[in-house]
Amino acid sequence: DTNILISGIIWRPVVIASFLTLSILITGCSMTKLTVNQTVKVFAAASQTFDKEADLGLADAGIMANLKTFEGLLEIAPDNEELLTLTARSFALYAFGFVEDKMEAAEAAGDFQMQAEMRARAIDFYGRSKRYGLKRLSKADKAFPQVSDGDIETLERALKKLKQKHLPALFWTAYAWGGLINLQQDDPMHLVDLAKVELMMRRIIELDETFFFGGAHLFYGVYYG
């Protein structure tokens, strides 16, 4: 057991080995997160191609595959703000554009079992979108994870703190929350949350009423209708 002199300090070999191992683990973890962060930037840039895809079958398969990829990346980098927003956006859009469409097609065909399955899936996807969106918004105000169960005043105070950079996460959270309520209109406990979604959409209009093709205005068209 030979000791080693480094910078005037006597180190045991086992201590040096422990520090080297820890250094490698930390570096590996940092490199993994760096890779995830770079990957997210690529996905964010490429996601616009899905908005332009004319082949709905291809878009369906592509987005569906990405959903689990995004959740897998969040296991590695759970606090990546861009990834949280991208995941919230993807689950909300897929639920509305594809799952609800399949639900309505099943209803028209009289396949009520399939309709129920698609409804349950849409609710699940909207729920995930809302959860990821709220987590992103919690970076701006810690009150956001609790707004689902909180009062209007708490939400209103939290919304006032949001800036332009928070707009995408705010929109997709409100969008997903609205989708959840729409699919569960028979549950009064969900309907009472509509006032919170309306408040969020109002803040979106204040920040940028043109965001996502004026999506907040479309919400109000349905809301007042």
mmCIF file of C-alpha atoms in Angstrom:
data_model
loop_
_atom_site.group_PDB
_atom_site.id
_atom_site.type_symbol
_atom_site.label_atom_id
_atom_site.label_comp_id
_atom_site.label_asym_id
_atom_site.label_seq_id
_atom_site.Cartn_x
_atom_site.Cartn_y
_atom_site.Cartn_z
ATOM 1 C CA ASP A 1 0.000 0.000 0.000
ATOM 2 C CA THR A 2 2.290 2.752 -1.262
ATOM 3 C CA ASN A 3 1.234 6.363 -0.678
ATOM 4 C CA ILE A 4 1.725 8.992 -3.400
ATOM 5 C CA LEU A 5 2.818 12.599 -2.858
ATOM 6 C CA ILE A 6 0.782 15.110 -4.942
ATOM 7 C CA SER A 7 1.050 18.878 -4.411
ATOM 8 C CA GLY A 8 2.504 18.367 -0.968
ATOM 9 C CA ILE A 9 -0.343 16.078 0.119
ATOM 10 C CA ILE A 10 0.054 12.346 0.691
ATOM 11 C CA TRP A 11 -2.674 10.404 -1.140
ATOM 12 C CA ARG A 12 -3.468 6.729 -0.879
ATOM 13 C CA PRO A 13 -3.886 4.935 -4.254
ATOM 14 C CA VAL A 14 -7.436 3.873 -3.382
ATOM 15 C CA VAL A 15 -8.406 7.538 -2.838
ATOM 16 C CA ILE A 16 -6.877 8.540 -6.182
ATOM 17 C CA ALA A 17 -8.764 5.713 -7.913
ATOM 18 C CA SER A 18 -12.021 6.865 -6.318
ATOM 19 C CA PHE A 19 -11.520 10.444 -7.535
ATOM 20 C CA LEU A 20 -10.678 9.252 -11.053
ATOM 21 C CA THR A 21 -13.781 7.052 -11.166
ATOM 22 C CA LEU A 22 -15.986 9.901 -9.944
ATOM 23 C CA SER A 23 -14.440 12.238 -12.514
ATOM 24 C CA ILE A 24 -15.199 9.807 -15.331
ATOM 25 C CA LEU A 25 -18.793 9.357 -14.150
ATOM 26 C CA ILE A 26 -19.377 13.108 -13.895
ATOM 27 C CA THR A 27 -17.825 13.707 -17.323
ATOM 28 C CA GLY A 28 -19.928 10.923 -18.820
ATOM 29 C CA CYS A 29 -23.093 12.350 -17.317
ATOM 30 C CA SER A 30 -22.237 15.814 -18.597
ATOM 31 C CA MET A 31 -21.511 14.493 -22.084
ATOM 32 C CA THR A 32 -24.820 12.612 -22.130
ATOM 33 C CA LYS A 33 -26.770 15.717 -21.161
ATOM 34 C CA LEU A 34 -24.822 17.767 -23.702
ATOM 35 C CA THR A 35 -25.752 15.250 -26.394
ATOM 36 C CA VAL A 36 -29.412 15.402 -25.341
ATOM 37 C CA ASN A 37 -29.392 19.195 -25.419
ATOM 38 C CA GLN A 38 -27.987 19.211 -28.947
ATOM 39 C CA THR A 39 -30.456 16.526 -30.045
ATOM 40 C CA VAL A 40 -33.363 18.580 -28.734
ATOM 41 C CA LYS A 41 -32.298 21.550 -30.856
ATOM 42 C CA VAL A 42 -32.355 19.327 -33.946
ATOM 43 C CA PHE A 43 -35.798 17.952 -33.069
ATOM 44 C CA ALA A 44 -37.143 21.448 -32.411
ATOM 45 C CA ALA A 45 -35.972 22.652 -35.825
ATOM 46 C CA ALA A 46 -37.197 19.517 -37.601
ATOM 47 C CA SER A 47 -40.616 19.522 -35.893
ATOM 48 C CA GLN A 48 -41.810 22.212 -38.301
ATOM 49 C CA THR A 49 -41.723 19.671 -41.123
ATOM 50 C CA PHE A 50 -44.616 17.813 -39.492
ATOM 51 C CA ASP A 51 -46.753 20.948 -39.753
ATOM 52 C CA LYS A 52 -46.177 20.887 -43.509
ATOM 53 C CA GLU A 53 -46.541 17.129 -44.099
ATOM 54 C CA ALA A 54 -49.364 16.405 -46.559
ATOM 55 C CA ASP A 55 -49.284 12.624 -46.003
ATOM 56 C CA LEU A 56 -51.261 12.223 -42.776
ATOM 57 C CA GLY A 57 -50.274 8.580 -42.403
ATOM 58 C CA LEU A 58 -46.597 9.502 -42.499
ATOM 59 C CA ALA A 59 -47.100 12.361 -40.065
ATOM 60 C CA ASP A 60 -49.047 10.059 -37.724
ATOM 61 C CA ALA A 61 -46.289 7.447 -37.647
ATOM 62 C CA GLY A 62 -43.526 10.030 -37.318
ATOM 63 C CA ILE A 63 -45.039 11.967 -34.453
ATOM 64 C CA MET A 64 -46.086 8.792 -32.620
ATOM 65 C CA ALA A 65 -42.505 7.523 -32.706
ATOM 66 C CA ASN A 66 -41.172 10.850 -31.458
ATOM 67 C CA LEU A 67 -43.442 10.924 -28.408
ATOM 68 C CA LYS A 68 -41.598 8.133 -26.594
ATOM 69 C CA THR A 69 -38.269 9.467 -27.822
ATOM 70 C CA PHE A 70 -39.005 12.795 -26.154
ATOM 71 C CA GLU A 71 -40.073 11.115 -22.927
ATOM 72 C CA GLY A 72 -36.907 9.021 -23.021
ATOM 73 C CA LEU A 73 -34.776 12.133 -23.429
ATOM 74 C CA LEU A 74 -36.583 13.710 -20.480
ATOM 75 C CA GLU A 75 -35.426 10.798 -18.332
ATOM 76 C CA ILE A 76 -31.885 11.986 -19.019
ATOM 77 C CA ALA A 77 -32.501 15.739 -18.981
ATOM 78 C CA PRO A 78 -35.731 16.234 -16.989
ATOM 79 C CA ASP A 79 -35.244 19.994 -16.632
ATOM 80 C CA ASN A 80 -34.484 20.810 -20.267
ATOM 81 C CA GLU A 81 -36.944 23.650 -20.863
ATOM 82 C CA GLU A 82 -36.994 23.372 -24.652
ATOM 83 C CA LEU A 83 -37.562 19.623 -24.454
ATOM 84 C CA LEU A 84 -40.418 20.044 -21.957
ATOM 85 C CA THR A 85 -42.126 22.517 -24.288
ATOM 86 C CA LEU A 86 -41.534 20.341 -27.356
ATOM 87 C CA THR A 87 -42.942 17.280 -25.591
ATOM 88 C CA ALA A 88 -46.000 19.190 -24.373
ATOM 89 C CA ARG A 89 -46.594 20.508 -27.894
ATOM 90 C CA SER A 90 -46.205 17.094 -29.533
ATOM 91 C CA PHE A 91 -48.572 15.253 -27.189
ATOM 92 C CA ALA A 92 -51.230 17.973 -27.480
ATOM 93 C CA LEU A 93 -51.057 18.161 -31.267
ATOM 94 C CA TYR A 94 -51.081 14.403 -31.703
ATOM 95 C CA ALA A 95 -54.047 14.005 -29.369
ATOM 96 C CA PHE A 96 -56.065 16.606 -31.256
ATOM 97 C CA GLY A 97 -54.930 15.929 -34.816
ATOM 98 C CA PHE A 98 -54.890 12.136 -34.806
ATOM 99 C CA VAL A 99 -56.317 10.477 -31.697
ATOM 100 C CA GLU A 100 -59.492 12.559 -31.544
ATOM 101 C CA ASP A 101 -59.889 12.105 -35.296
ATOM 102 C CA LYS A 102 -59.777 8.328 -34.867
ATOM 103 C CA MET A 103 -62.221 8.613 -31.986
ATOM 104 C CA GLU A 104 -64.716 10.506 -34.139
ATOM 105 C CA ALA A 105 -64.258 8.078 -37.049
ATOM 106 C CA ALA A 106 -64.950 5.133 -34.726
ATOM 107 C CA GLU A 107 -68.091 6.827 -33.427
ATOM 108 C CA ALA A 108 -69.326 7.426 -36.982
ATOM 109 C CA ALA A 109 -68.686 3.776 -37.803
ATOM 110 C CA GLY A 110 -70.535 2.595 -34.718
ATOM 111 C CA ASP A 111 -67.392 1.069 -33.207
ATOM 112 C CA PHE A 112 -67.979 2.273 -29.672
ATOM 113 C CA GLN A 113 -65.252 0.136 -28.151
ATOM 114 C CA MET A 114 -62.661 1.787 -30.388
ATOM 115 C CA GLN A 115 -64.222 5.168 -29.646
ATOM 116 C CA ALA A 116 -63.800 4.589 -25.916
ATOM 117 C CA GLU A 117 -60.196 3.457 -26.375
ATOM 118 C CA MET A 118 -59.302 6.515 -28.447
ATOM 119 C CA ARG A 119 -61.039 8.813 -25.982
ATOM 120 C CA ALA A 120 -59.020 7.305 -23.131
ATOM 121 C CA ARG A 121 -55.811 7.686 -25.140
ATOM 122 C CA ALA A 122 -56.573 11.309 -26.005
ATOM 123 C CA ILE A 123 -57.241 12.067 -22.324
ATOM 124 C CA ASP A 124 -53.958 10.408 -21.404
ATOM 125 C CA PHE A 125 -51.991 12.355 -24.031
ATOM 126 C CA TYR A 126 -53.577 15.679 -23.122
ATOM 127 C CA GLY A 127 -52.778 14.921 -19.492
ATOM 128 C CA ARG A 128 -49.133 14.291 -20.293
ATOM 129 C CA SER A 129 -48.963 17.471 -22.348
ATOM 130 C CA LYS A 130 -50.432 19.501 -19.505
ATOM 131 C CA ARG A 131 -48.026 17.951 -16.990
ATOM 132 C CA TYR A 132 -44.934 18.675 -19.098
ATOM 133 C CA GLY A 133 -46.165 22.183 -19.830
ATOM 134 C CA LEU A 134 -46.750 22.961 -16.161
ATOM 135 C CA LYS A 135 -43.294 21.666 -15.313
ATOM 136 C CA ARG A 136 -41.784 24.040 -17.875
ATOM 137 C CA LEU A 137 -43.834 26.941 -16.518
ATOM 138 C CA SER A 138 -42.693 26.111 -12.989
ATOM 139 C CA LYS A 139 -39.272 27.413 -14.043
ATOM 140 C CA ALA A 140 -40.898 30.858 -14.151
ATOM 141 C CA ASP A 141 -43.024 30.494 -11.032
ATOM 142 C CA LYS A 142 -43.078 27.622 -8.548
ATOM 143 C CA ALA A 143 -46.856 27.977 -8.180
ATOM 144 C CA PHE A 144 -47.527 26.391 -11.561
ATOM 145 C CA PRO A 145 -47.415 22.703 -10.655
ATOM 146 C CA GLN A 146 -50.140 23.419 -8.078
ATOM 147 C CA VAL A 147 -52.446 25.540 -10.249
ATOM 148 C CA SER A 148 -54.554 22.506 -11.136
ATOM 149 C CA ASP A 149 -55.765 22.361 -7.555
ATOM 150 C CA GLY A 150 -55.226 25.999 -6.631
ATOM 151 C CA ASP A 151 -57.500 29.012 -6.836
ATOM 152 C CA ILE A 152 -57.910 31.560 -9.606
ATOM 153 C CA GLU A 153 -56.035 34.247 -7.691
ATOM 154 C CA THR A 154 -52.914 32.075 -7.412
ATOM 155 C CA LEU A 155 -52.986 31.364 -11.128
ATOM 156 C CA GLU A 156 -53.552 35.011 -11.999
ATOM 157 C CA ARG A 157 -50.507 36.092 -9.985
ATOM 158 C CA ALA A 158 -48.369 33.407 -11.612
ATOM 159 C CA LEU A 159 -49.529 34.356 -15.119
ATOM 160 C CA LYS A 160 -48.504 37.984 -14.631
ATOM 161 C CA LYS A 161 -44.907 36.849 -14.161
ATOM 162 C CA LEU A 162 -44.754 35.128 -17.539
ATOM 163 C CA LYS A 163 -42.872 36.765 -20.400
ATOM 164 C CA GLN A 164 -42.667 36.244 -24.145
ATOM 165 C CA LYS A 165 -40.226 33.348 -23.770
ATOM 166 C CA HIS A 166 -42.807 31.425 -21.762
ATOM 167 C CA LEU A 167 -45.511 31.811 -24.408
ATOM 168 C CA PRO A 168 -45.104 28.423 -26.192
ATOM 169 C CA ALA A 169 -45.254 26.447 -22.945
ATOM 170 C CA LEU A 170 -48.213 28.504 -21.740
ATOM 171 C CA PHE A 171 -50.137 27.982 -24.960
ATOM 172 C CA TRP A 172 -49.634 24.213 -25.134
ATOM 173 C CA THR A 173 -50.464 23.798 -21.461
ATOM 174 C CA ALA A 174 -53.712 25.711 -21.874
ATOM 175 C CA TYR A 175 -54.436 23.915 -25.174
ATOM 176 C CA ALA A 176 -53.982 20.502 -23.567
ATOM 177 C CA TRP A 177 -55.979 21.474 -20.497
ATOM 178 C CA GLY A 178 -58.816 22.652 -22.726
ATOM 179 C CA GLY A 179 -58.696 19.338 -24.588
ATOM 180 C CA LEU A 180 -58.940 17.437 -21.322
ATOM 181 C CA ILE A 181 -61.997 19.414 -20.262
ATOM 182 C CA ASN A 182 -63.653 19.031 -23.659
ATOM 183 C CA LEU A 183 -63.382 15.239 -23.498
ATOM 184 C CA GLN A 184 -64.731 15.124 -19.935
ATOM 185 C CA GLN A 185 -67.639 17.548 -20.080
ATOM 186 C CA ASP A 186 -69.731 15.082 -18.109
ATOM 187 C CA ASP A 187 -67.489 15.631 -15.078
ATOM 188 C CA PRO A 188 -68.260 18.871 -13.151
ATOM 189 C CA MET A 189 -64.845 18.685 -11.462
ATOM 190 C CA HIS A 190 -63.218 19.239 -14.837
ATOM 191 C CA LEU A 191 -65.672 21.864 -16.050
ATOM 192 C CA VAL A 192 -64.851 24.181 -13.160
ATOM 193 C CA ASP A 193 -61.266 24.367 -14.470
ATOM 194 C CA LEU A 194 -62.464 26.000 -17.682
ATOM 195 C CA ALA A 195 -62.151 29.400 -15.999
ATOM 196 C CA LYS A 196 -58.433 28.727 -15.470
ATOM 197 C CA VAL A 197 -57.910 27.824 -19.120
ATOM 198 C CA GLU A 198 -59.777 30.975 -20.140
ATOM 199 C CA LEU A 199 -57.475 33.036 -17.924
ATOM 200 C CA MET A 200 -54.403 31.437 -19.492
ATOM 201 C CA MET A 201 -55.676 32.084 -23.003
ATOM 202 C CA ARG A 202 -56.315 35.716 -22.064
ATOM 203 C CA ARG A 203 -52.671 36.049 -21.009
ATOM 204 C CA ILE A 204 -51.575 34.448 -24.292
ATOM 205 C CA ILE A 205 -53.476 37.107 -26.233
ATOM 206 C CA GLU A 206 -51.774 39.787 -24.150
ATOM 207 C CA LEU A 207 -48.348 38.342 -24.971
ATOM 208 C CA ASP A 208 -48.975 37.578 -28.667
ATOM 209 C CA GLU A 209 -52.457 37.093 -30.070
ATOM 210 C CA THR A 210 -51.050 35.669 -33.334
ATOM 211 C CA PHE A 211 -49.260 32.725 -31.683
ATOM 212 C CA PHE A 212 -49.929 29.400 -33.443
ATOM 213 C CA PHE A 213 -52.216 30.900 -36.060
ATOM 214 C CA GLY A 214 -54.187 32.872 -33.496
ATOM 215 C CA GLY A 215 -54.954 29.708 -31.533
ATOM 216 C CA ALA A 216 -56.146 31.614 -28.479
ATOM 217 C CA HIS A 217 -58.789 33.388 -30.573
ATOM 218 C CA LEU A 218 -59.967 30.041 -31.931
ATOM 219 C CA PHE A 219 -60.335 28.859 -28.348
ATOM 220 C CA TYR A 220 -62.565 31.831 -27.547
ATOM 221 C CA GLY A 221 -64.659 31.155 -30.639
ATOM 222 C CA VAL A 222 -65.473 27.705 -29.242
ATOM 223 C CA TYR A 223 -65.645 28.967 -25.655
ATOM 224 C CA TYR A 224 -68.308 31.583 -26.340
ATOM 225 C CA GLY A 225 -70.065 29.380 -28.855
#
